Coordinates of C-alpha atoms in Angstrom, one line a residue:
X25 CA 0.0 0.0 0.0
X26 CA 2.9 2.3 0.8
X27 CA 4.4 1.7 -2.6
X28 CA 1.1 2.5 -4.3
X29 CA 0.9 5.8 -2.4
X30 CA 4.6 6.5 -3.4
X31 CA 3.9 5.8 -7.0
X32 CA 0.8 8.0 -6.9
X33 CA 2.7 10.9 -5.5
X34 CA 5.4 10.4 -8.1
X35 CA 2.8 10.6 -10.9
X36 CA 1.6 13.9 -9.4
X37 CA 5.0 15.4 -8.9
X38 CA 6.6 17.9 -11.3
X39 CA 9.5 20.3 -11.3
X40 CA 7.1 23.3 -11.6
X41 CA 3.4 24.1 -11.5
X42 CA 1.9 27.0 -13.4
X43 CA -1.6 28.1 -12.3
X44 CA -3.3 29.6 -15.3
X45 CA -2.7 29.6 -19.1
X46 CA -3.3 33.1 -20.2
X47 CA -0.8 35.7 -21.3
X48 CA 1.5 35.4 -18.2
X49 CA 0.8 31.7 -17.5
X50 CA 1.7 30.8 -21.1
X51 CA 5.0 32.7 -20.8
X52 CA 5.8 30.9 -17.5
X53 CA 5.1 27.6 -19.2
X54 CA 7.2 28.4 -22.2
X55 CA 10.2 29.5 -20.2
X56 CA 10.2 26.8 -17.6
X57 CA 9.7 23.9 -20.1
X58 CA 12.3 25.5 -22.3
X59 CA 14.9 25.1 -19.5
X60 CA 14.0 21.4 -19.2
X61 CA 11.6 21.6 -16.2
X62 CA 8.8 19.1 -16.2
X63 CA 5.9 21.6 -15.8
X64 CA 2.2 21.1 -15.0
X65 CA 0.0 23.8 -16.3
X66 CA -3.4 24.0 -14.5
X67 CA -6.3 25.7 -16.2
X68 CA -9.7 26.0 -14.6
X69 CA -11.5 26.2 -17.9
X70 CA -11.8 23.9 -20.9
X71 CA -9.0 23.1 -23.4
X72 CA -8.9 25.3 -26.6
X73 CA -6.6 24.2 -29.3
X74 CA -5.3 26.8 -31.8
X75 CA -7.5 26.9 -34.9
X76 CA -9.3 23.6 -34.1
X77 CA -11.4 25.2 -31.4
X78 CA -12.2 28.6 -33.0
X79 CA -15.6 27.6 -34.3
X80 CA -16.6 31.0 -35.7
X81 CA -13.3 32.1 -37.1
X82 CA -14.2 31.7 -40.8
X83 CA -17.9 32.2 -40.6
X84 CA -19.6 34.8 -42.9
X85 CA -22.1 37.3 -41.4
X86 CA -25.1 35.5 -42.9
X87 CA -24.0 32.2 -41.3
X88 CA -24.8 33.4 -37.8
X89 CA -28.3 32.7 -36.6
X90 CA -28.7 36.2 -35.4
X91 CA -26.4 38.0 -37.9
X92 CA -23.8 38.7 -35.2
X93 CA -26.2 40.1 -32.6
X94 CA -27.0 38.3 -29.3
X95 CA -30.7 37.6 -28.4
X96 CA -32.2 39.7 -25.7
X97 CA -32.5 36.6 -23.5
X98 CA -28.7 36.2 -23.5
X99 CA -28.1 39.9 -22.8
X100 CA -30.7 40.0 -20.0
X101 CA -29.0 36.9 -18.4
X102 CA -25.6 38.6 -18.6
X103 CA -25.8 42.2 -17.6
X104 CA -22.1 42.2 -16.6
X105 CA -20.2 40.5 -19.4
X106 CA -22.8 41.8 -21.8
X107 CA -21.3 45.3 -21.3
X108 CA -17.9 44.1 -22.7
X109 CA -17.2 45.5 -26.2
X110 CA -16.0 42.1 -27.5
X111 CA -19.0 40.0 -26.2
X112 CA -21.0 39.0 -29.3
X113 CA -22.5 36.1 -31.1
X114 CA -19.1 35.3 -32.7
X115 CA -17.2 35.3 -29.4
X116 CA -19.5 34.5 -26.5
X117 CA -18.1 31.0 -26.1
X118 CA -14.8 32.5 -24.9
X119 CA -16.4 34.5 -22.0
X120 CA -17.5 33.5 -18.6
X121 CA -21.2 34.0 -18.3
X122 CA -22.5 35.9 -15.2
X123 CA -24.0 32.8 -13.5
X124 CA -21.0 30.5 -14.2
X125 CA -18.7 32.0 -11.5
X126 CA -20.5 34.5 -9.3
X127 CA -18.9 37.1 -7.1
X128 CA -20.1 39.7 -4.6
X129 CA -20.0 43.3 -5.6
X130 CA -19.5 45.4 -2.4
X131 CA -19.2 48.2 -4.9
X132 CA -20.2 47.9 -8.6
X133 CA -17.5 46.1 -10.5
X134 CA -17.7 44.4 -13.9
X135 CA -15.4 41.4 -13.7
X136 CA -14.7 40.2 -17.3
X137 CA -13.2 36.7 -17.5
X138 CA -12.3 34.0 -20.0
X139 CA -11.9 30.6 -18.5
X140 CA -10.2 28.4 -21.1
X141 CA -6.7 27.5 -22.2
X142 CA -5.3 30.8 -23.3
X143 CA -7.6 32.8 -21.0
X144 CA -8.2 36.3 -22.2
X145 CA -5.2 36.2 -24.6
X146 CA -7.9 35.2 -27.1
X147 CA -9.9 38.3 -26.3
X148 CA -7.4 41.1 -25.5
X149 CA -7.1 44.3 -27.5
X150 CA -3.4 43.4 -28.3
X151 CA -2.1 46.9 -27.5
X152 CA 1.6 46.6 -26.3
X153 CA 3.4 49.6 -24.8
X154 CA 6.5 49.4 -22.7
X155 CA 6.5 51.2 -19.4
X156 CA 9.2 53.7 -18.6
X157 CA 10.9 55.0 -15.5
X158 CA 8.2 57.7 -15.4
X159 CA 5.9 54.7 -14.5
X160 CA 8.1 52.7 -12.3
X161 CA 9.2 55.8 -10.3
X162 CA 5.7 57.2 -9.9
X163 CA 4.9 55.8 -6.4
X164 CA 8.3 57.0 -5.1
X165 CA 7.7 60.5 -6.5
X166 CA 4.2 61.1 -5.1
X167 CA 4.1 58.7 -2.1
X168 CA 1.0 56.7 -3.2
X169 CA 1.4 52.9 -3.2
X170 CA 5.0 51.8 -2.4
X171 CA 8.2 52.1 -4.4
X172 CA 8.6 49.5 -7.1
X173 CA 11.6 47.2 -6.4
X174 CA 12.6 47.4 -10.1
X175 CA 13.2 50.1 -12.7
X176 CA 13.1 50.2 -16.4
X177 CA 16.7 49.1 -16.8
X178 CA 15.9 45.8 -14.9
X179 CA 13.1 44.9 -17.3
X180 CA 14.2 46.5 -20.6
X181 CA 16.1 43.4 -21.8
X182 CA 13.1 41.2 -21.0
X183 CA 10.8 43.6 -23.0
X184 CA 13.2 43.0 -26.0
X185 CA 13.1 39.3 -25.3
X186 CA 9.4 38.9 -25.3
X187 CA 8.8 41.4 -28.1
X188 CA 11.0 39.4 -30.5
X189 CA 9.1 36.2 -29.8
X190 CA 5.5 37.6 -29.6
X191 CA 5.9 39.9 -32.6
X192 CA 5.1 43.6 -32.0
X193 CA 4.3 46.1 -34.8
X194 CA 5.3 49.7 -34.2
X195 CA 7.6 52.5 -35.1
X196 CA 10.7 54.0 -33.5
X197 CA 9.1 57.1 -32.2
X198 CA 11.8 58.4 -29.8
X199 CA 9.4 59.4 -27.0
X200 CA 11.0 59.2 -23.5
X201 CA 7.8 58.2 -21.7
X202 CA 7.1 55.4 -24.2
X203 CA 10.4 53.6 -24.9
X204 CA 11.0 52.1 -28.3
X205 CA 11.2 48.3 -28.7
X206 CA 12.0 45.5 -31.0
X207 CA 9.4 46.2 -33.7
X208 CA 8.0 44.7 -36.8
X209 CA 6.8 47.4 -39.3
X210 CA 4.1 49.6 -37.8
X211 CA 0.6 50.0 -39.3
X212 CA 0.3 53.4 -40.9
X213 CA -1.9 56.2 -39.7
X214 CA -4.6 57.4 -42.2
X215 CA -4.5 60.9 -43.6
X216 CA -6.6 62.6 -40.9
X217 CA -4.7 60.8 -38.1
X218 CA -1.5 61.9 -39.7
X219 CA -2.7 65.5 -40.1
X220 CA -3.5 65.6 -36.3
X221 CA -0.1 64.1 -35.6
X222 CA 1.7 66.7 -37.6
X223 CA -0.3 69.5 -36.0
X224 CA 0.7 68.4 -32.5
X225 CA 4.4 68.2 -33.5
X226 CA 4.2 71.8 -34.7
X227 CA 2.2 73.2 -31.8
X228 CA 2.9 71.0 -28.8
X229 CA 6.4 70.0 -28.0
X230 CA 5.4 67.2 -25.6
X231 CA 2.3 65.7 -27.4
X232 CA 2.3 63.1 -30.1
X233 CA 0.0 60.9 -32.2
X234 CA 1.7 57.7 -33.1
X235 CA 0.7 54.4 -34.6
X236 CA -0.4 52.3 -31.6
X237 CA 2.0 49.4 -31.0
X238 CA 0.2 46.1 -31.2
X239 CA 0.9 42.4 -31.0
X240 CA 0.3 41.7 -34.7
X241 CA 2.6 40.1 -37.3
X242 CA 2.8 42.9 -39.9
X243 CA 5.9 41.1 -41.3
X244 CA 6.7 37.8 -39.7
X245 CA 10.3 36.9 -38.8
X246 CA 11.6 33.3 -38.8
X247 CA 10.8 32.9 -35.1
X248 CA 7.1 33.5 -35.8
X249 CA 7.1 31.1 -38.8
X250 CA 8.7 28.5 -36.5
X251 CA 5.7 28.9 -34.2
X252 CA 3.4 28.1 -37.1
X253 CA 2.2 31.7 -37.3
X254 CA 1.9 33.9 -40.4
X255 CA 1.1 37.5 -41.3
X256 CA -1.9 39.4 -39.9
X257 CA -4.6 39.6 -42.6
X258 CA -6.2 42.7 -41.2
X259 CA -9.5 40.8 -40.8
X260 CA -10.4 42.6 -37.6
X261 CA -12.1 39.4 -36.3
X262 CA -9.5 38.8 -33.6
X263 CA -12.0 38.0 -30.8
X264 CA -13.0 34.8 -32.7
X265 CA -9.4 33.4 -32.5
X266 CA -7.1 33.9 -35.4
X267 CA -6.5 30.9 -37.7
X268 CA -3.3 32.6 -39.0
X269 CA -1.8 33.2 -35.6
X270 CA -1.6 36.8 -36.9
X271 CA -1.8 38.2 -33.4
X272 CA -0.1 36.9 -30.2
X273 CA -2.1 34.5 -28.0
X274 CA -1.1 31.8 -25.6
X275 CA -3.0 29.4 -27.9
X276 CA -1.1 30.3 -31.1
X277 CA 2.3 30.9 -29.5
X278 CA 3.6 30.0 -26.0
X279 CA 1.4 27.0 -25.1
X280 CA 2.2 25.1 -28.4
X281 CA 5.9 26.0 -27.9
X282 CA 5.9 24.6 -24.4
X283 CA 4.1 21.5 -25.6
X284 CA 6.6 21.0 -28.3
X285 CA 9.4 20.8 -25.7
X286 CA 7.9 17.5 -24.4
X287 CA 8.1 18.9 -20.8
X288 CA 4.6 20.3 -20.4
X289 CA 1.6 18.5 -19.0
X290 CA -1.6 20.5 -19.5
X291 CA -4.6 19.9 -17.2
X292 CA -7.7 21.8 -18.0
X293 CA -10.9 21.7 -15.9
X294 CA -8.8 22.2 -12.8
X295 CA -9.9 24.8 -10.2
X296 CA -7.1 25.5 -7.8
X297 CA -8.4 25.7 -4.3
X298 CA -5.2 26.5 -2.5
X299 CA -1.4 26.2 -2.3
X300 CA 0.0 23.6 0.0
X301 CA 2.5 24.8 2.5
X302 CA 4.8 22.5 4.4
X303 CA 5.5 23.9 7.9
X304 CA 8.5 21.7 8.5
X305 CA 10.2 22.5 5.2
X306 CA 9.2 26.2 5.3
X307 CA 8.1 26.2 1.7
X308 CA 5.3 25.4 -0.7
X309 CA 5.1 21.9 -1.9
X310 CA 2.2 21.8 -4.2
X311 CA -1.5 22.8 -4.9
X312 CA -4.9 21.4 -4.3
X313 CA -7.3 21.3 -7.2
X314 CA -10.9 20.3 -7.8
X315 CA -11.8 18.7 -11.2
X316 CA -14.7 20.7 -12.6
X317 CA -16.2 17.7 -14.3
X318 CA -15.9 15.1 -11.5
X319 CA -15.7 17.4 -8.5
X320 CA -12.8 15.1 -7.4
X321 CA -10.1 16.7 -5.2
X322 CA -6.5 16.1 -6.1
X323 CA -3.1 17.3 -5.0
X324 CA -0.1 18.0 -7.2
X325 CA 3.5 18.7 -6.1
X326 CA 6.4 20.7 -7.4
X327 CA 9.6 22.5 -6.4
X328 CA 8.4 25.9 -7.7
X329 CA 4.9 27.3 -8.2
X330 CA 3.9 30.2 -10.5
X331 CA 0.5 31.8 -9.8
X332 CA -0.9 33.3 -13.0
X333 CA -4.7 33.0 -12.5
X334 CA -5.3 36.7 -13.4
X335 CA -5.2 39.5 -10.8
X336 CA -8.4 38.9 -8.8
X337 CA -8.4 35.1 -9.1
X338 CA -4.7 35.1 -8.0
X339 CA -5.7 37.1 -4.9
X340 CA -8.5 34.6 -4.3
X341 CA -6.2 31.6 -4.5
X342 CA -3.6 33.2 -2.1
X343 CA -6.3 34.4 0.3
X344 CA -7.7 30.9 0.4
X345 CA -4.3 29.3 1.0
X346 CA -4.2 29.4 4.8
X347 CA -2.1 27.4 7.2
X348 CA -0.7 27.7 10.7
X349 CA 2.2 29.8 9.2
X350 CA -0.1 31.9 7.1
X351 CA -3.5 32.2 8.9
X352 CA -4.6 35.3 6.8
X353 CA -3.6 34.1 3.4
X354 CA -0.5 32.8 1.7
X355 CA 2.5 35.1 2.3
X356 CA 0.3 37.7 4.0
X357 CA 2.7 38.7 6.8
X358 CA 2.2 42.4 5.8
X359 CA -1.6 42.2 5.8
X360 CA -1.8 43.8 2.4
X361 CA -2.9 40.7 0.4
X362 CA -6.0 41.5 -1.6
X363 CA -5.5 45.3 -1.0
X364 CA -4.3 48.1 -3.2
X365 CA -6.2 46.9 -6.3
X366 CA -6.2 49.4 -9.1
X367 CA -7.4 49.6 -12.7
X368 CA -7.6 51.9 -15.7
X369 CA -10.2 54.6 -16.0
X370 CA -11.8 54.4 -19.4
X371 CA -14.9 56.4 -18.5
X372 CA -14.6 59.3 -21.0
X373 CA -14.2 59.9 -24.7
X374 CA -14.4 62.7 -27.2
X375 CA -15.5 62.9 -30.8
X376 CA -15.2 65.5 -33.5
X377 CA -15.5 66.1 -37.3
X378 CA -13.0 67.4 -39.9
X379 CA -14.1 69.1 -43.0
X380 CA -11.0 68.5 -45.1
X381 CA -9.5 65.5 -47.0
X382 CA -12.8 64.9 -48.8
X383 CA -10.9 63.3 -51.7
X384 CA -9.6 60.5 -49.4
X385 CA -11.1 57.7 -47.4
X386 CA -9.9 54.6 -45.7
X387 CA -9.4 51.3 -47.6
X388 CA -9.5 48.0 -45.8
X389 CA -9.1 47.5 -42.1
X390 CA -6.4 48.0 -39.5
X391 CA -5.8 46.0 -36.3
X392 CA -4.8 49.1 -34.4
X393 CA -5.3 52.9 -34.3
X394 CA -3.5 56.0 -33.4
X395 CA -2.2 56.5 -29.8
X396 CA -1.5 59.6 -27.8
X397 CA 1.1 58.8 -25.1
X398 CA 0.9 60.4 -21.6
X399 CA 2.0 64.0 -21.5
X400 CA 0.8 65.1 -18.0
X401 CA 3.0 65.2 -14.8
X402 CA 6.0 63.7 -16.4
X403 CA 8.9 65.9 -15.4
X404 CA 7.1 67.7 -12.6
X405 CA 3.7 67.8 -10.8
X406 CA 1.8 70.3 -13.0
X407 CA -1.9 69.5 -12.3
X408 CA -4.2 69.0 -9.3
X409 CA -4.3 65.3 -9.9
X410 CA -1.5 62.6 -9.6
X411 CA -0.1 60.5 -12.4
X412 CA -1.4 60.8 -16.0
X413 CA -3.4 59.4 -18.9
X414 CA -3.0 58.3 -22.5
X415 CA -5.7 57.9 -25.1
X416 CA -6.4 56.2 -28.4
X417 CA -7.1 58.3 -31.4
X418 CA -8.7 57.2 -34.7
X419 CA -10.3 58.7 -37.8
X420 CA -12.8 57.2 -40.2
X421 CA -15.6 57.9 -42.8
X422 CA -18.7 55.9 -43.6
X423 CA -21.3 55.6 -46.3
X424 CA -24.3 57.9 -45.8
X425 CA -26.5 55.9 -48.2
X426 CA -27.0 52.3 -49.2
X427 CA -25.7 51.3 -52.6
X428 CA -27.1 48.6 -54.8
X429 CA -25.5 46.4 -57.5
X430 CA -23.1 43.6 -57.5
X431 CA -19.4 43.2 -58.1
X432 CA -17.5 46.1 -59.5
X433 CA -20.4 48.5 -59.6
X434 CA -21.2 47.9 -56.0
X435 CA -17.6 48.3 -55.0
X436 CA -17.3 51.6 -56.9
X437 CA -20.4 52.9 -55.2
X438 CA -19.1 52.0 -51.8
X439 CA -15.7 53.6 -52.4
X440 CA -16.7 56.7 -54.3
X441 CA -20.2 57.2 -53.2
X442 CA -21.7 59.7 -50.8
X443 CA -19.3 59.6 -47.9
X444 CA -19.7 61.3 -44.5
X445 CA -17.3 63.9 -43.3
X446 CA -14.2 62.6 -41.4
X447 CA -15.0 61.7 -37.8
X448 CA -12.4 61.2 -35.1
X449 CA -12.6 59.8 -31.7
X450 CA -10.3 59.5 -28.6
X451 CA -10.7 57.2 -25.7
X452 CA -9.5 58.2 -22.2
X453 CA -7.1 55.8 -20.5
X454 CA -6.3 57.1 -17.0
X455 CA -4.0 55.7 -14.3
X456 CA -5.8 55.1 -11.0
X457 CA -4.0 55.3 -7.7
X458 CA -3.8 52.0 -5.6
X459 CA -5.5 52.4 -2.2
X460 CA -6.0 50.1 0.7
X461 CA -9.7 50.7 0.5
X462 CA -9.8 49.2 -3.0
X463 CA -9.6 45.6 -2.1
X464 CA -10.9 42.0 -2.6
X465 CA -11.6 39.6 0.2
X466 CA -13.2 36.1 0.8
X467 CA -16.8 35.8 1.8
X468 CA -17.2 34.1 5.1
X469 CA -20.4 32.2 4.2
X470 CA -20.9 31.8 0.4
X471 CA -18.9 29.3 -1.7
X472 CA -18.8 28.5 -5.4
X473 CA -19.5 25.1 -7.0
X474 CA -15.9 24.0 -6.2
X475 CA -15.9 24.7 -2.5
X476 CA -14.0 28.0 -2.8
X477 CA -15.3 31.1 -1.0
X478 CA -16.8 33.7 -3.3
X479 CA -14.8 36.8 -3.8
X480 CA -16.0 40.1 -2.4
X481 CA -15.0 43.0 -4.6
X482 CA -14.9 46.6 -3.2
X483 CA -13.2 48.8 -5.8
X484 CA -14.2 52.4 -6.8
X485 CA -13.2 55.6 -8.4
X486 CA -12.0 58.6 -6.4
X487 CA -11.6 62.4 -6.7
X488 CA -8.2 62.0 -8.5
X489 CA -10.0 60.0 -11.2
X490 CA -12.6 62.7 -11.7
X491 CA -10.0 65.5 -11.9
X492 CA -8.0 63.5 -14.4
X493 CA -11.0 62.8 -16.6
X494 CA -11.9 66.5 -16.5
X495 CA -8.4 67.4 -17.7
X496 CA -8.6 64.9 -20.5
X497 CA -11.7 66.5 -21.8
X498 CA -10.3 70.0 -21.5
X499 CA -6.9 69.2 -23.2
X500 CA -8.4 67.1 -26.0
X501 CA -11.0 69.8 -26.7
X502 CA -8.2 72.4 -26.9
X503 CA -6.0 70.3 -29.1
X504 CA -8.8 69.4 -31.5
X505 CA -10.0 73.0 -31.7
X506 CA -6.6 74.3 -32.5
X507 CA -6.3 71.7 -35.3
X508 CA -9.6 72.9 -36.9
X509 CA -11.9 70.1 -35.9
X510 CA -15.6 71.0 -35.5
X511 CA -18.6 69.7 -33.6
X512 CA -16.4 68.5 -30.7
X513 CA -18.4 66.2 -28.5
X514 CA -16.9 65.1 -25.1
X515 CA -18.8 62.5 -23.1
X516 CA -18.4 60.6 -19.9
X517 CA -20.2 57.4 -18.9
X518 CA -21.0 55.9 -15.6
X519 CA -19.4 52.5 -16.2
X520 CA -18.3 50.6 -13.1
X521 CA -14.6 49.8 -12.8
X522 CA -13.7 46.5 -14.5
X523 CA -14.7 47.1 -18.1
X524 CA -11.2 48.3 -18.8
X525 CA -10.3 44.6 -18.0
X526 CA -6.9 45.9 -16.6
X527 CA -7.4 45.2 -12.9
X528 CA -4.0 45.1 -11.1
X529 CA -2.6 44.7 -7.6
X530 CA -3.7 42.6 -4.7
X531 CA -0.3 40.9 -4.2
X532 CA 2.0 43.8 -5.0
X533 CA 5.8 43.8 -5.4
X534 CA 7.8 46.0 -3.1
X535 CA 11.2 46.4 -1.3
X536 CA 9.8 45.9 2.2
X537 CA 8.1 42.7 3.3
X538 CA 6.2 44.8 5.8
X539 CA 4.3 46.6 3.0
X540 CA 4.3 44.2 0.1
X541 CA 3.8 40.5 -0.8
X542 CA 6.5 40.0 -3.5
X543 CA 10.2 40.9 -3.9
X544 CA 11.9 42.2 -7.0
X545 CA 11.9 38.8 -8.6
X546 CA 8.2 38.3 -8.0
X547 CA 8.8 35.8 -5.2
X548 CA 6.6 35.7 -2.2
X549 CA 8.8 37.4 0.5
X550 CA 8.0 34.7 3.1
X551 CA 8.1 31.7 0.7
X552 CA 10.7 32.1 -2.1
X553 CA 9.5 29.1 -4.2
X554 CA 6.2 30.7 -5.0
X555 CA 6.1 33.4 -7.8
X556 CA 3.3 35.7 -8.8
X557 CA 3.7 37.4 -12.3
X558 CA 0.2 38.3 -13.5
X559 CA -1.7 41.5 -12.8
X560 CA -1.8 40.8 -9.1
X561 CA 1.9 41.6 -8.8
X562 CA 1.6 45.2 -10.0
X563 CA 2.6 47.9 -7.6
X564 CA 0.9 50.6 -9.7
X565 CA -0.8 50.7 -13.0
X566 CA 0.7 53.4 -15.2
X567 CA -1.6 54.3 -18.1
X568 CA -0.1 52.0 -20.7
X569 CA -1.7 48.6 -21.5
X570 CA -0.2 46.1 -19.1
X571 CA 0.0 42.8 -21.0
X572 CA 3.5 43.4 -22.5
X573 CA 4.8 44.1 -19.0
X574 CA 3.2 40.9 -17.7
X575 CA 5.0 39.0 -20.4
X576 CA 8.4 40.6 -19.6
X577 CA 8.1 40.3 -15.8
X578 CA 7.1 36.6 -16.2
X579 CA 10.0 35.7 -18.5
X580 CA 12.4 37.5 -16.1
X581 CA 11.0 35.7 -13.0
X582 CA 10.9 32.3 -14.7
X583 CA 14.5 32.5 -15.7
X584 CA 15.5 33.7 -12.2
X585 CA 13.5 30.7 -10.8
X586 CA 15.5 28.3 -13.0
X587 CA 18.8 29.8 -11.9
X588 CA 17.8 29.6 -8.2
X589 CA 16.7 26.0 -8.7
X590 CA 20.1 25.1 -10.2
X591 CA 21.8 26.8 -7.3
X592 CA 19.8 24.6 -4.9
X593 CA 18.1 27.6 -3.3
X594 CA 14.5 26.5 -4.1
X595 CA 14.6 22.7 -4.4

C-alpha cells in the first residue's frame, strides 16, 4: 500500500506548476519547459486548441443565426459580461457568463473573465506599450502605493526578449515616456490621423499621435514562422481566435511552444483551491485542485509554483491558502494581500469632425489605431491630480446611403459614393491610484460550486480619477479645436470599474516585506519558491496597457527561478 501511495505521489509530482494559461501563464510555461523543467499547467476552464477550437473564425455574417447580434434573453441573463465590447455572437463562447462563477460586488465592478486554455489572450485588444521609469518611479515620487523594487533598466532586456518572440508592430518614435522596442513594421496612420499628428508636432512639443503598437505580425520573422504563425490579414475578427496566428495569444504561441518541448503537462478543468505549505520545510510543496467535471479533489506537487490565475483570481487563491504559518492568506505577513487593487479609468471619450481631406477615405481594415502617449505630470507635478493618462485616437468615414448592385459597380459605389465627413474619436485611458480601500476579500459564508469562497470586490473611483478625466476633456478639446476640428463632443459614462479589463494589484511587489507580498523577482517574501507574475503583482498601473509588462516580468521571473533552482536555493 505504501508503494502504491509513493507511485501515486510520483505521478503527481513535477519540477514546476503554473496556475493559469493566459498571457502570463503561457509565458511561464514556455520559459520553464524551455529550460527542461517538467511543468504542470493548470487551467480552470476547458481546453482550446489553436485553430481547431475557433468555431466562428471563418464564418460569414449570414451564417450566424442572429447575424452577429445576441438575443435579448442572452443579454438579460448577462448584464455584466454583456457590457464588454467584444462580447458577441461570434465570441460569447470565450467569455465567462454571469452565473458561471458568481462574485459579490460590495461596490459595482464588472469582472470580465475568460476561462479556457489561453484565457483572455484570445480576447485582448493586443495593445503593447512598454512602461518607462516615469511609471516605475511614480509611487516613489508622489508617495502613493509603495516604491517599485525594479526600474526600467531591470526589465528592458526582457521587454526585448518577449517582443521578438511575440511579434510587436510599431515605429521607433523616440518618445521618452514610451520607450521604443523590437518592432516589426508599424501599421500606418490614415490621412486625418497623420494630419493631427503633424499639427501636434508643430504646436505642442510634448504631445504626439503615433501608430499604436500592437501584437500583430505585420511582417513575420523566422521565429514566428517557427511557431506556425503567419502574417496578420487585417481581418479585424480577432475575438474569434485567429487561424493565421496573426496576433499573439497563448494558444497560437507560447502553449504550443511549451508543448513542443515535451516537458509540459496541460490539465484543463482544474480549479485551484489553495497552495500547500509544508510547515517543516518552510516552503510550498504543491497545490490542491478540484476537477470541474468530476468534483474530485486532487493534489499536485512541485519545487516551484507560478501563480498566474489573473489578478483577482490570483488574490482569491492566495487568500484561500491558509495554514498555521499563514493564517490570513499565503505570504500575507504584511496584511496587504487583496488590497491596493487598481485599474484603468476608461470612463470618458471625445469625438469631432473634420471638413477636409474629402478626396480621401480609408481602404480596408487595421488591427490598431493612433495613440497619444501620456503628457501630464512627467517631469514635474503640474496638475491638481496625480499621475497621468494616455488615449487612443482614430479617424474614419462611412457611407451615408446604401448602394445597390453587384461586383465592380457595388464596390465603386461604396468607395466613391456619398461619404460622410471625417470623424475622429479619442478614448481616455487614465491611471488610477492604488489604495488600501480598493480591495478584494473572501466571503465568510458563500462558496462556489468547487468549494472555494466567493470573492468580495470593493473597488471604486476617487476624486483623483474625476480630476484627471476633466483634464482629458479640456486638453483634447483644446487640441482638436486648435487643429480645426468641428462639432467637438466630449462625453463621460458611468461605467463601473472593471470594463477596462486591466485590474491590477492585490499581491504587489515591493522592497519591504512589511508593506508588500512579493520581492523584486516576484517571489513571495515569506516563501521564495512561489512566484506571482500576473496583474496581481503590479505595484501601480501606469496608463499603458499592461500585458507586455506581464510577459516581460514573467519571463524574467521564470529565468530567475530556474537559476535559483540550479543553485539549490529552491529545491
